[in-house]
Short mmCIF file of C-alpha atoms in Angstrom, two decimals:
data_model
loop_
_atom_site.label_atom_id
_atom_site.label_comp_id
_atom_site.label_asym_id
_atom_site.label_seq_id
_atom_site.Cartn_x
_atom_site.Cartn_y
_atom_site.Cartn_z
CA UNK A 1205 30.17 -48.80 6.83
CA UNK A 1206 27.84 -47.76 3.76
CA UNK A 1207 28.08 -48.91 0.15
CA UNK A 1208 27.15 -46.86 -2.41
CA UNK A 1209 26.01 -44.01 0.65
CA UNK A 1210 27.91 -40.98 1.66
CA UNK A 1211 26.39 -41.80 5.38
CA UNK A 1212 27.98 -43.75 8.02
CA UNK A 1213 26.84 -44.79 11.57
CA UNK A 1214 28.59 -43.38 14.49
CA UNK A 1215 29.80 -45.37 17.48
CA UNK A 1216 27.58 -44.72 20.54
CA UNK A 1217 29.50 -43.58 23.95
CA UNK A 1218 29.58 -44.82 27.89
CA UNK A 1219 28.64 -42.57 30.62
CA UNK A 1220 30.16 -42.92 34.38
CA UNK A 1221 27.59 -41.59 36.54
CA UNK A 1222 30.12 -41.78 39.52
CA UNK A 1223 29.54 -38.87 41.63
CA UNK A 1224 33.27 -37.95 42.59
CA UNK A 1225 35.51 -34.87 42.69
CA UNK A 1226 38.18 -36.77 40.74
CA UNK A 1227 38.36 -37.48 37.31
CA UNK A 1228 36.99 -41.52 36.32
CA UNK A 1229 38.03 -42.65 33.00
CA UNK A 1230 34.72 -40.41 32.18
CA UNK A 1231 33.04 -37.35 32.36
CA UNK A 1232 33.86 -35.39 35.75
CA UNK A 1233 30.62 -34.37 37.86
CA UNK A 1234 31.38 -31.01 40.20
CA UNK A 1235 28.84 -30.66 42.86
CA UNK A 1236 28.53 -27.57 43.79
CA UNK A 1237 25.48 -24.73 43.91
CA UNK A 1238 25.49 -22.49 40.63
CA UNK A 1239 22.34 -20.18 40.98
CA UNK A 1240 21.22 -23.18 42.86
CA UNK A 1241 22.05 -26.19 40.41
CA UNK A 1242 24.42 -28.60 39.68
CA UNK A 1243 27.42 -27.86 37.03
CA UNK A 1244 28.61 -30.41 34.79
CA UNK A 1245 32.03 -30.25 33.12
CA UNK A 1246 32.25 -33.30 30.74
CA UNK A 1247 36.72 -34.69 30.18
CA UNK A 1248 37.67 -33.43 26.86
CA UNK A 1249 38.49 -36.30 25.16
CA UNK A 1250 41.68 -36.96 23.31
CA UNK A 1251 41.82 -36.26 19.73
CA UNK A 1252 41.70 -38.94 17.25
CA UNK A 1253 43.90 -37.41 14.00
CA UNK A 1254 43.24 -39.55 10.40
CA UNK A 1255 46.55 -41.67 9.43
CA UNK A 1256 48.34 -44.82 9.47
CA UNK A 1257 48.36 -45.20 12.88
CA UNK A 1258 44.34 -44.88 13.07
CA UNK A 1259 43.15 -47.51 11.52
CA UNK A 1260 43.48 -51.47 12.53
CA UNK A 1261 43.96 -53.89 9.87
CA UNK A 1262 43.62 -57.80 11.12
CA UNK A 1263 44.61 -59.98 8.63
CA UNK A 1264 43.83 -63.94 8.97
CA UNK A 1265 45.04 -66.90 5.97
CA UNK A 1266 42.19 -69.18 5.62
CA UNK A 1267 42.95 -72.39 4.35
CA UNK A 1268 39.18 -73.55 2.54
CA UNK A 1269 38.04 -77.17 1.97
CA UNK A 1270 39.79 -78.52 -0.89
CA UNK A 1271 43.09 -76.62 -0.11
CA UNK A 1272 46.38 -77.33 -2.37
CA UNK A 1273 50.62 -76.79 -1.47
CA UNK A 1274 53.29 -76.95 -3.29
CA UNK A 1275 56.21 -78.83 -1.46
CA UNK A 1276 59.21 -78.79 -3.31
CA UNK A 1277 61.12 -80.38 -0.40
CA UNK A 1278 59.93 -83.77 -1.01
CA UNK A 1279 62.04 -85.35 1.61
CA UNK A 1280 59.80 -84.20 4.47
CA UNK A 1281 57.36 -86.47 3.23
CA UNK A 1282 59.37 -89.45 5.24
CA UNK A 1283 61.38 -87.18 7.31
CA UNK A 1284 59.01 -85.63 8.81
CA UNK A 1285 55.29 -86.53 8.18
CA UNK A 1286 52.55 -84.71 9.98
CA UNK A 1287 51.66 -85.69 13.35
CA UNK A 1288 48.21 -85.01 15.34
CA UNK A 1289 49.04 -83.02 18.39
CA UNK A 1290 47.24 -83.74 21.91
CA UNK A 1291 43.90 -83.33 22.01
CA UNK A 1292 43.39 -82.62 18.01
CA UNK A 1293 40.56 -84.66 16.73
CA UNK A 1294 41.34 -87.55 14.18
CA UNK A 1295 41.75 -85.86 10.74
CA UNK A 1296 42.36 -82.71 12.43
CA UNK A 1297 46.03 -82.40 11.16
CA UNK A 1298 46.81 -78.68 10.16
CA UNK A 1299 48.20 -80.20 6.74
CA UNK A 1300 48.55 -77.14 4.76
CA UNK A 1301 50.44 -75.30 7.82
CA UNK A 1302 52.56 -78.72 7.80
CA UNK A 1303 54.10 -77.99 4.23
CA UNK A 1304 54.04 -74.34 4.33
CA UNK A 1305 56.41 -75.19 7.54
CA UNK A 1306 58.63 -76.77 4.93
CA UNK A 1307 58.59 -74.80 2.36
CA UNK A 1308 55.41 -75.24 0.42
CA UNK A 1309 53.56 -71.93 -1.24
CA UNK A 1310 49.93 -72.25 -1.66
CA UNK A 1311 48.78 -73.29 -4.96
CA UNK A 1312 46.35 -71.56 -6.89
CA UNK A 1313 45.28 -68.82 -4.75
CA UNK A 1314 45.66 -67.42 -1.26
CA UNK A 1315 42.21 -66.56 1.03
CA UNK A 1316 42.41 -64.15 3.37
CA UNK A 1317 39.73 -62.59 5.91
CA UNK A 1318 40.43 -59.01 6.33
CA UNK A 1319 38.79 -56.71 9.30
CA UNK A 1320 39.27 -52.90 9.04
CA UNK A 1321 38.11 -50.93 12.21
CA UNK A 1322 38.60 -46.86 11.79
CA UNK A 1323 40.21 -45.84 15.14
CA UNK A 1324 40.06 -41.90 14.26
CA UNK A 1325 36.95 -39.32 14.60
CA UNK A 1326 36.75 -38.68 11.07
CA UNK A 1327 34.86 -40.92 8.65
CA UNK A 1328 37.19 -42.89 6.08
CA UNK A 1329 36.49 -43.72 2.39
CA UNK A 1330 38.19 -46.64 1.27
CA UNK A 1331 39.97 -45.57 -1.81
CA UNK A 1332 41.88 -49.08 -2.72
CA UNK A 1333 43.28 -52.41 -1.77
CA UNK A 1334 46.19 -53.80 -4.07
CA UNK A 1335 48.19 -56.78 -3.83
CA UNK A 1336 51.41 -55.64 -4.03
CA UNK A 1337 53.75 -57.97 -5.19
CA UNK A 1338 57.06 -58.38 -3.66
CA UNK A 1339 58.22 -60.93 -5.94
CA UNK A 1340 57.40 -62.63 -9.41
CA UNK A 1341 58.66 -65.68 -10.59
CA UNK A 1342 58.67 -68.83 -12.24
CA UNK A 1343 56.68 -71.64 -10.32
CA UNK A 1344 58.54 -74.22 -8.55
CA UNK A 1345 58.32 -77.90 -9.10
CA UNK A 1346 57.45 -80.38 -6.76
CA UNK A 1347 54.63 -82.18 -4.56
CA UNK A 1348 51.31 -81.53 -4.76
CA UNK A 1349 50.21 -81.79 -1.58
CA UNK A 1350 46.22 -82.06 0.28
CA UNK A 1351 44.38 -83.06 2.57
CA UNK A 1352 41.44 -86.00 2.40
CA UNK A 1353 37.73 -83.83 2.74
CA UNK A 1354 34.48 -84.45 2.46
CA UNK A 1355 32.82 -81.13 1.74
CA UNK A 1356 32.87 -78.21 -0.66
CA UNK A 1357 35.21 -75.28 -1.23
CA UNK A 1358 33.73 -71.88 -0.45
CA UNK A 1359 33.62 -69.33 -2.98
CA UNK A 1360 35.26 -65.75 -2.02
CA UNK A 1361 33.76 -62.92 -3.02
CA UNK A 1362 36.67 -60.51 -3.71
CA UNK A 1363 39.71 -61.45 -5.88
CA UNK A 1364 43.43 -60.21 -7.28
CA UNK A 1365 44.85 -61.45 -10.20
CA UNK A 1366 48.52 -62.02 -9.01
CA UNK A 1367 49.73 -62.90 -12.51
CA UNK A 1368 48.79 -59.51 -13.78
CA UNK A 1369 51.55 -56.34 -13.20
CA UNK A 1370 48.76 -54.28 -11.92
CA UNK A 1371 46.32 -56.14 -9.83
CA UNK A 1372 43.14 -54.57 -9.31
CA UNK A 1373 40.13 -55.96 -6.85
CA UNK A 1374 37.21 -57.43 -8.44
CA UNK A 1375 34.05 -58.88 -6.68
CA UNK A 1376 33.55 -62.54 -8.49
CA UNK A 1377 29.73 -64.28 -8.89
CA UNK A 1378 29.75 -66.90 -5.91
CA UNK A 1379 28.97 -69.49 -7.76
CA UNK A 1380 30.44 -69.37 -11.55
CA UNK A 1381 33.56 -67.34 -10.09
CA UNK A 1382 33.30 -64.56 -12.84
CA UNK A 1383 33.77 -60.87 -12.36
CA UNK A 1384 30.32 -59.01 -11.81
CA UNK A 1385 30.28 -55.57 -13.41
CA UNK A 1386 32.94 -53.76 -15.85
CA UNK A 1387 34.84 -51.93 -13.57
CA UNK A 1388 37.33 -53.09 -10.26
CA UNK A 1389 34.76 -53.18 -7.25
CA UNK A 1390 36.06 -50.01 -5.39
CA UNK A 1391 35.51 -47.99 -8.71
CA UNK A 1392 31.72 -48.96 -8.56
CA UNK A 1393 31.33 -49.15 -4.72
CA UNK A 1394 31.39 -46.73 -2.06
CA UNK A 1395 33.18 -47.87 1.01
CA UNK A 1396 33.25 -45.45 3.79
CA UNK A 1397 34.21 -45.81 7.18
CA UNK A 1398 32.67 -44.27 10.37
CA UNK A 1399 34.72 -43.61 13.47
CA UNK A 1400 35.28 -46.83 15.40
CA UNK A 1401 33.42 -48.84 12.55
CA UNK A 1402 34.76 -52.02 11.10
CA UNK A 1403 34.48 -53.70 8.29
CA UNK A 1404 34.84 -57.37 7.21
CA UNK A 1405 36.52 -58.83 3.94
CA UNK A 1406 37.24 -62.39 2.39
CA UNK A 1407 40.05 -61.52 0.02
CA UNK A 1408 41.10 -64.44 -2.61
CA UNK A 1409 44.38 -63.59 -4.53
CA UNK A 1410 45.32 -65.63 -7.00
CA UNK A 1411 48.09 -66.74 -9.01
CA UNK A 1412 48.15 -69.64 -12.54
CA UNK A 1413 51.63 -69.40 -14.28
CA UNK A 1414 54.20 -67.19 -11.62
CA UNK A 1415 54.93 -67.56 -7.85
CA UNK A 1416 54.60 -64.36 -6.00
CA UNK A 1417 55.54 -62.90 -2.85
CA UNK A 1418 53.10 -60.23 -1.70
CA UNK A 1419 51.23 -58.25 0.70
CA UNK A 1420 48.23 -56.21 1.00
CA UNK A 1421 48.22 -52.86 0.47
CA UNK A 1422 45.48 -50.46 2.03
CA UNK A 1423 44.68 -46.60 0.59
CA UNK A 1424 42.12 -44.64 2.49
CA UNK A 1425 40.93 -41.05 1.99
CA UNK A 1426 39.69 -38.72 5.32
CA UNK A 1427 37.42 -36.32 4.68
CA UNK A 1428 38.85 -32.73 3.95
CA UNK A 1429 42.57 -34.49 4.13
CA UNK A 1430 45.06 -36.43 1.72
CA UNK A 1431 44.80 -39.82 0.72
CA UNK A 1432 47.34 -42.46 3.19
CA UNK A 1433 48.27 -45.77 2.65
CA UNK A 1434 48.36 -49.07 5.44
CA UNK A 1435 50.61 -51.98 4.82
CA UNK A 1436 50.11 -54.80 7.02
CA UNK A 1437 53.18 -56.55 7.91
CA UNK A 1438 52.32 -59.99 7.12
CA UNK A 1439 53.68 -61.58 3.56
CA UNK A 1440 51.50 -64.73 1.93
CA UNK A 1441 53.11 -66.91 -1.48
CA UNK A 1442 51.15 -67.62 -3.82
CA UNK A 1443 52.27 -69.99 -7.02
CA UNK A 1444 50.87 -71.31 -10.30
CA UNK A 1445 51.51 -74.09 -12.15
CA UNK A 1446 55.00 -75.15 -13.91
CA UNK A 1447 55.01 -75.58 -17.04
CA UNK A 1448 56.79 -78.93 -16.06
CA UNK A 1449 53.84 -79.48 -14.12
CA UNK A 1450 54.00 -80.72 -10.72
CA UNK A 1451 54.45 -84.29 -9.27
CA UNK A 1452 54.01 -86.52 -7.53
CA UNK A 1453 50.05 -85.19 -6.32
CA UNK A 1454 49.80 -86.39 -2.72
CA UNK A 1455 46.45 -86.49 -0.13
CA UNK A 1456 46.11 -86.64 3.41
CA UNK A 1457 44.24 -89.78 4.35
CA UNK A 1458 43.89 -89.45 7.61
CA UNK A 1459 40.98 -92.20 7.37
CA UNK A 1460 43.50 -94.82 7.18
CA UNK A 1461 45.68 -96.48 9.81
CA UNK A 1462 48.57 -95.16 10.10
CA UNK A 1463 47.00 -92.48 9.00
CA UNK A 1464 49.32 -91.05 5.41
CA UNK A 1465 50.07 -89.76 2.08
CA UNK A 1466 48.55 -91.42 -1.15
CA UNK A 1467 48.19 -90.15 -4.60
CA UNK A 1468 45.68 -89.17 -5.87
CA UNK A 1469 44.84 -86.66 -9.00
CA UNK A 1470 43.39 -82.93 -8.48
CA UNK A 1471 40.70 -81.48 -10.06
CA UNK A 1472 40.61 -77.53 -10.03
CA UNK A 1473 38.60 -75.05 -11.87
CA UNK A 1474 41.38 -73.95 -14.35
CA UNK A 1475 43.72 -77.77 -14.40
CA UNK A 1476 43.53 -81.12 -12.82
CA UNK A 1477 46.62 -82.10 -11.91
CA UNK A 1478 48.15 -85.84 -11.62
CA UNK A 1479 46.51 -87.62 -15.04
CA UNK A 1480 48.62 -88.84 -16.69
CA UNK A 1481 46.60 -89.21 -19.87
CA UNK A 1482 45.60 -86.57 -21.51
CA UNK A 1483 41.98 -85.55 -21.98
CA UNK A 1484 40.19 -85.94 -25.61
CA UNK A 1485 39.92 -83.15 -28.13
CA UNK A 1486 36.97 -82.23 -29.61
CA UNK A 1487 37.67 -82.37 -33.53
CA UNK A 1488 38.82 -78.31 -34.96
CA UNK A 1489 36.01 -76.56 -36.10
CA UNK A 1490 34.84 -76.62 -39.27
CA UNK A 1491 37.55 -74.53 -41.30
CA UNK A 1492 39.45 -73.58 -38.49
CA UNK A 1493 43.37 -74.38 -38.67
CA UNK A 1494 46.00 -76.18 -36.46
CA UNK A 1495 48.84 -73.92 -34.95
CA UNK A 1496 51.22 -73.25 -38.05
CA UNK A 1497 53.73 -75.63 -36.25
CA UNK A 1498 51.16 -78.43 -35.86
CA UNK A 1499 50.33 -79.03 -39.80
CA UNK A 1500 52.54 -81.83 -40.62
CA UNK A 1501 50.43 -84.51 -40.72
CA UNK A 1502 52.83 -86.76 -38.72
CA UNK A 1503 52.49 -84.30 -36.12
CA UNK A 1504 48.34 -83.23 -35.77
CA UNK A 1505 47.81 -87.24 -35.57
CA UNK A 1506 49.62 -86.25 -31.91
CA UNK A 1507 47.48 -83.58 -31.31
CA UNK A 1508 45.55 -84.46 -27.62
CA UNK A 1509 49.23 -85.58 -26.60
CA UNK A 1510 51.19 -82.54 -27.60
CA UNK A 1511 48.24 -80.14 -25.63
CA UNK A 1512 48.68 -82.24 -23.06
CA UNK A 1513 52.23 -81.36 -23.04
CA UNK A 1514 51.98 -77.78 -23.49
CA UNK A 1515 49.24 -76.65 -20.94
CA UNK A 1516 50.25 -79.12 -18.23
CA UNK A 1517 46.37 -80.01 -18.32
CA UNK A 1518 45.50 -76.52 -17.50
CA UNK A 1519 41.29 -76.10 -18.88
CA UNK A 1520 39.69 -73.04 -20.53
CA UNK A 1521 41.14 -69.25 -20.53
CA UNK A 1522 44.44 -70.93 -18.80
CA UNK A 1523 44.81 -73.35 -20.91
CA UNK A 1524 44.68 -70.71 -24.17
CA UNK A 1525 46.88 -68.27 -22.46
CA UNK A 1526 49.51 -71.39 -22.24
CA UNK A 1527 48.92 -72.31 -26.05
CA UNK A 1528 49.34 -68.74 -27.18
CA UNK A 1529 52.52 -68.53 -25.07
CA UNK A 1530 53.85 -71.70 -27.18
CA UNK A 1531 52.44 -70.20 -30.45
CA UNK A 1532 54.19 -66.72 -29.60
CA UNK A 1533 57.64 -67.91 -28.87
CA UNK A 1534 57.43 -70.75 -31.56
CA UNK A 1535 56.73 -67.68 -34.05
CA UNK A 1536 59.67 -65.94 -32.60
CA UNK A 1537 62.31 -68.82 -33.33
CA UNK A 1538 60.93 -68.98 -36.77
CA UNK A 1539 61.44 -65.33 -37.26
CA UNK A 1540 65.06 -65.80 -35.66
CA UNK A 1541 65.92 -68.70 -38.12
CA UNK A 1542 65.17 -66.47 -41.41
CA UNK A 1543 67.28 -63.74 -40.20
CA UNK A 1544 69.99 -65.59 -38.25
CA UNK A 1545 69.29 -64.75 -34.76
CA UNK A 1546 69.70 -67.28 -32.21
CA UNK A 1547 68.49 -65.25 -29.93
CA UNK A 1548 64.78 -65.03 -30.30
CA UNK A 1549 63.97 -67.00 -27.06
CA UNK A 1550 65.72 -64.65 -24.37
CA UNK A 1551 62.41 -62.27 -23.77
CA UNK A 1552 60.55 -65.39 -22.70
CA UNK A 1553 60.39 -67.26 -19.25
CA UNK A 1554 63.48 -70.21 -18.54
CA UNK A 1555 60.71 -72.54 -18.11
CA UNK A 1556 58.92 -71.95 -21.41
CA UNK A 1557 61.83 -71.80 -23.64
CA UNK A 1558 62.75 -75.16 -22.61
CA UNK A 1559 59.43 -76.38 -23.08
CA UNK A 1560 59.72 -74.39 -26.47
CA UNK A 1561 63.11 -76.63 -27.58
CA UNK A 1562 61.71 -79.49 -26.23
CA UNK A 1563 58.90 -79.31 -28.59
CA UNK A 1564 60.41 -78.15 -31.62
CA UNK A 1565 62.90 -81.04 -31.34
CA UNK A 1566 59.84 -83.11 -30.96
CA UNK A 1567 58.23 -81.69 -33.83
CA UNK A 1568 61.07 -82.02 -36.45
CA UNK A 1569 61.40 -85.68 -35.65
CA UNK A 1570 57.66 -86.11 -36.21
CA UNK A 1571 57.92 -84.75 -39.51
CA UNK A 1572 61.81 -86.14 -40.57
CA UNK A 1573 60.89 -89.33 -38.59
CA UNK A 1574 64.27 -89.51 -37.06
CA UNK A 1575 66.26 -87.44 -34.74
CA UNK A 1576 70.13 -87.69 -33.68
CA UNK A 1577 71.09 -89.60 -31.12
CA UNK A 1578 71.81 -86.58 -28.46
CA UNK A 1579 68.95 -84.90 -29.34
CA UNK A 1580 66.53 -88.13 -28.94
CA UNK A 1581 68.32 -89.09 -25.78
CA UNK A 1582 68.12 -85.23 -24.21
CA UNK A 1583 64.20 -84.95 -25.13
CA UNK A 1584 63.70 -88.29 -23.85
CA UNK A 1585 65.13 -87.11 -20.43
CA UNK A 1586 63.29 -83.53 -21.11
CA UNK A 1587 59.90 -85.65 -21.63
CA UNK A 1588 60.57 -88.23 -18.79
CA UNK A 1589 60.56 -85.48 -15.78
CA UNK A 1590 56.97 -84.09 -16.91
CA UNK A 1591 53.67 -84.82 -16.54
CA UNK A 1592 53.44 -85.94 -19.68
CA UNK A 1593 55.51 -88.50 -19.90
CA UNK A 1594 53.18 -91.74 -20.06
CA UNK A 1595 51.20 -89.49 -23.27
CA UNK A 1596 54.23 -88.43 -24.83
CA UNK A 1597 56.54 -91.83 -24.61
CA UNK A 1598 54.61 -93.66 -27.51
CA UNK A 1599 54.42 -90.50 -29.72
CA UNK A 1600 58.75 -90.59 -29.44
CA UNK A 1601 58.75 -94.27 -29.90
CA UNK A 1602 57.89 -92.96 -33.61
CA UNK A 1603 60.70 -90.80 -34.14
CA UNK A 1604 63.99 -93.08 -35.28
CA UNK A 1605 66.84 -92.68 -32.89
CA UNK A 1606 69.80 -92.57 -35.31
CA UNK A 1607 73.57 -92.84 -34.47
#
């Protein structure tokens, strides 16, 4: 394999040097006098066409320190608890392949070690590698599950971006995790493929507000023929984070005796999930202005709690996607009020248009002080099934429950 080359290294052969009037699994040696000499025929050897069926794709899930599952079937926790098998090594319970038994999707992202061997005599130039994805949805609720560790997470090198329609491959810095270059890696890098070479990949897709279904998806180019594609069979799920956020966040501790779940709280690089207090603010910036639906001065006195709300304690470019969401469809209902249509929320996800009602409800009793009855009881029972619950109960407590 050569990056950034044209040239590729060829597989060296095996020689029988059986003496035998019979053909070997190798070349075939005749002896017989020719002008006085020996005459060697070699086999011909079978050809090797480009395609499909040429090249070997070995894919293997990796599960790295630090690893994270959503279980929405909570009732395995008692039903069913992981177990050490015979001979496994205390702490050596396979806890992610435990919940992905029952149900759980890998949260965050999805590491994969990929090995591609050309099987065909003609060189191969890796033209792409997409994450094609099968399914996209809203992320589920439930337990976050993990296991107790005492080391650090690796850092892949290669990375999708589930979330996005088209998904391109981009090589990441190992250590700050941001792209390197301008361009998707296989539009700056030459990948080429000799016969019988192989060539090793760690593959991170990953996923921060949908749950996808998906599979790799291969393209290679012979030389002198037309592009093909290889699909693997095998199918990963991947899932973000809820909007509702996720709960209860459970570890592993397979320290203790019995060895079992606790809770604990996770910290990622993009949301730490399980605090139920949210994180402070730092003050707006000099001249800059509160979301247009945050000005009331009843409500911006809430401000740490109602972020906390909205981006489910996501951090950094997650956590601003999530606000602009909220500011986007929170335009859009103010658009549908002045022109009468009720239907300004149907382009947006289920999950964040009840998060969106939820929080205008919370915001007109903020600034009227008082809410009805069935409104204050319904965002009450909204508030009490997320994350946010312990932040947000005092900041209700404000709003007068009339009728």
């Amino acid at each position: 394999m050569s990056q950034d080359s044209e040239q590729g290294a060829s597989a060296a052969g095996s020689t029988n040097n059986s003496v035998s009037d019979s053909t070997v699994n190798g070349p075939i040696f005749q002896v017989r006098t020719v002008y006085g000499g020996m005459h060697v025929h070699d086999q011909p050897k079978a050809a090797r066409p480009p395609g499909p069926d040429a090249v070997e794709v070995l894919v293997e899930q990796h599960d790295p320190v630090g690893r994270y599952v959503v279980l929405p079937a909570l009732d395995a926790i008692t039903a069913d608890p992981p177990v050490r098998g015979p001979g496994v090594l205390t702490g050596g319970e396979d806890i992610a392949g435990w919940a992905r038994d029952h149900g759980g999707i890998d949260f965050g992202h999805t590491v994969l070690f990929v090995t591609l061997t050309n099987r065909s005599d003609a060189h191969l130039t890796l033209r792409g590698i997409r994450a094609e994805v099968l399914e996209r949805d809203a992320p589920p609720t439930g337990a976050l599950i993990g296991k107790e560790t005492a080391g650090s997470q690796s850092v892949p090198e290669l990375t999708f971006d589930l979330d996005r329609p088209e998904s391109q491959l981009w090589e990441v810095d190992e250590y700050t995790r941001r792209p390197i270059g301008t361009r998707p890696y296989l539009d700056r890098t030459h990948v080429r493929l000799a016969p019988d070479e192989s060539l090793k990949l760690i593959i991170t897709a990953e996923a921060r507000r949908y749950c996808c279904a998906w599979q790799l998806s291969l393209t290679f180019r012979p030389d002198g023929a037309p592009e093909f594609t290889v699909q693997p069979p095998d199918r990963f799920r991947t899932t973000g984070l809820p909007v509702q956020g996720l709960a209860p966040v459970l570890s592993w501790r397979w320290s203790l005796n019995p060895p079992r779940f606790i809770p604990r709280a996770a910290h990622l690089d993009w949301c730490r999930v399980g605090h139920s207090e949210p994180r402070p603010l730092n003050p707006l910036p000099e001249g800059a202005r509160p979301p247009f639906w945050a000005r009331h001065p009843n409500i911006l006195r809430f401000r740490p709690a109602l972020i906390h709300f909205i981006g489910t304690d996501t951090d950094g470019p997650e956590l601003d996607r999530r606000l602009k969401d909220v500011d986007a469809a929170m335009r859009a209902v103010c658009d549908g009020l002045k022109t009468g249509d009720d239907t300004a929320l149907e382009g947006f996800p289920a999950p964040l248009q009840e998060l969106v009602r939820a929080l205008l409800a919370l915001c007109a009793g903020l600034a009227a002080g008082h809410l009805p009855a069935e409104i204050h009881d319904a965002l009450r029972h909204y508030i009490e099934r997320t994350p946010a619950a312990v932040a947000l109960g005092p900041v209700l407590a404000t709003v007068e429950r009339v009728g």
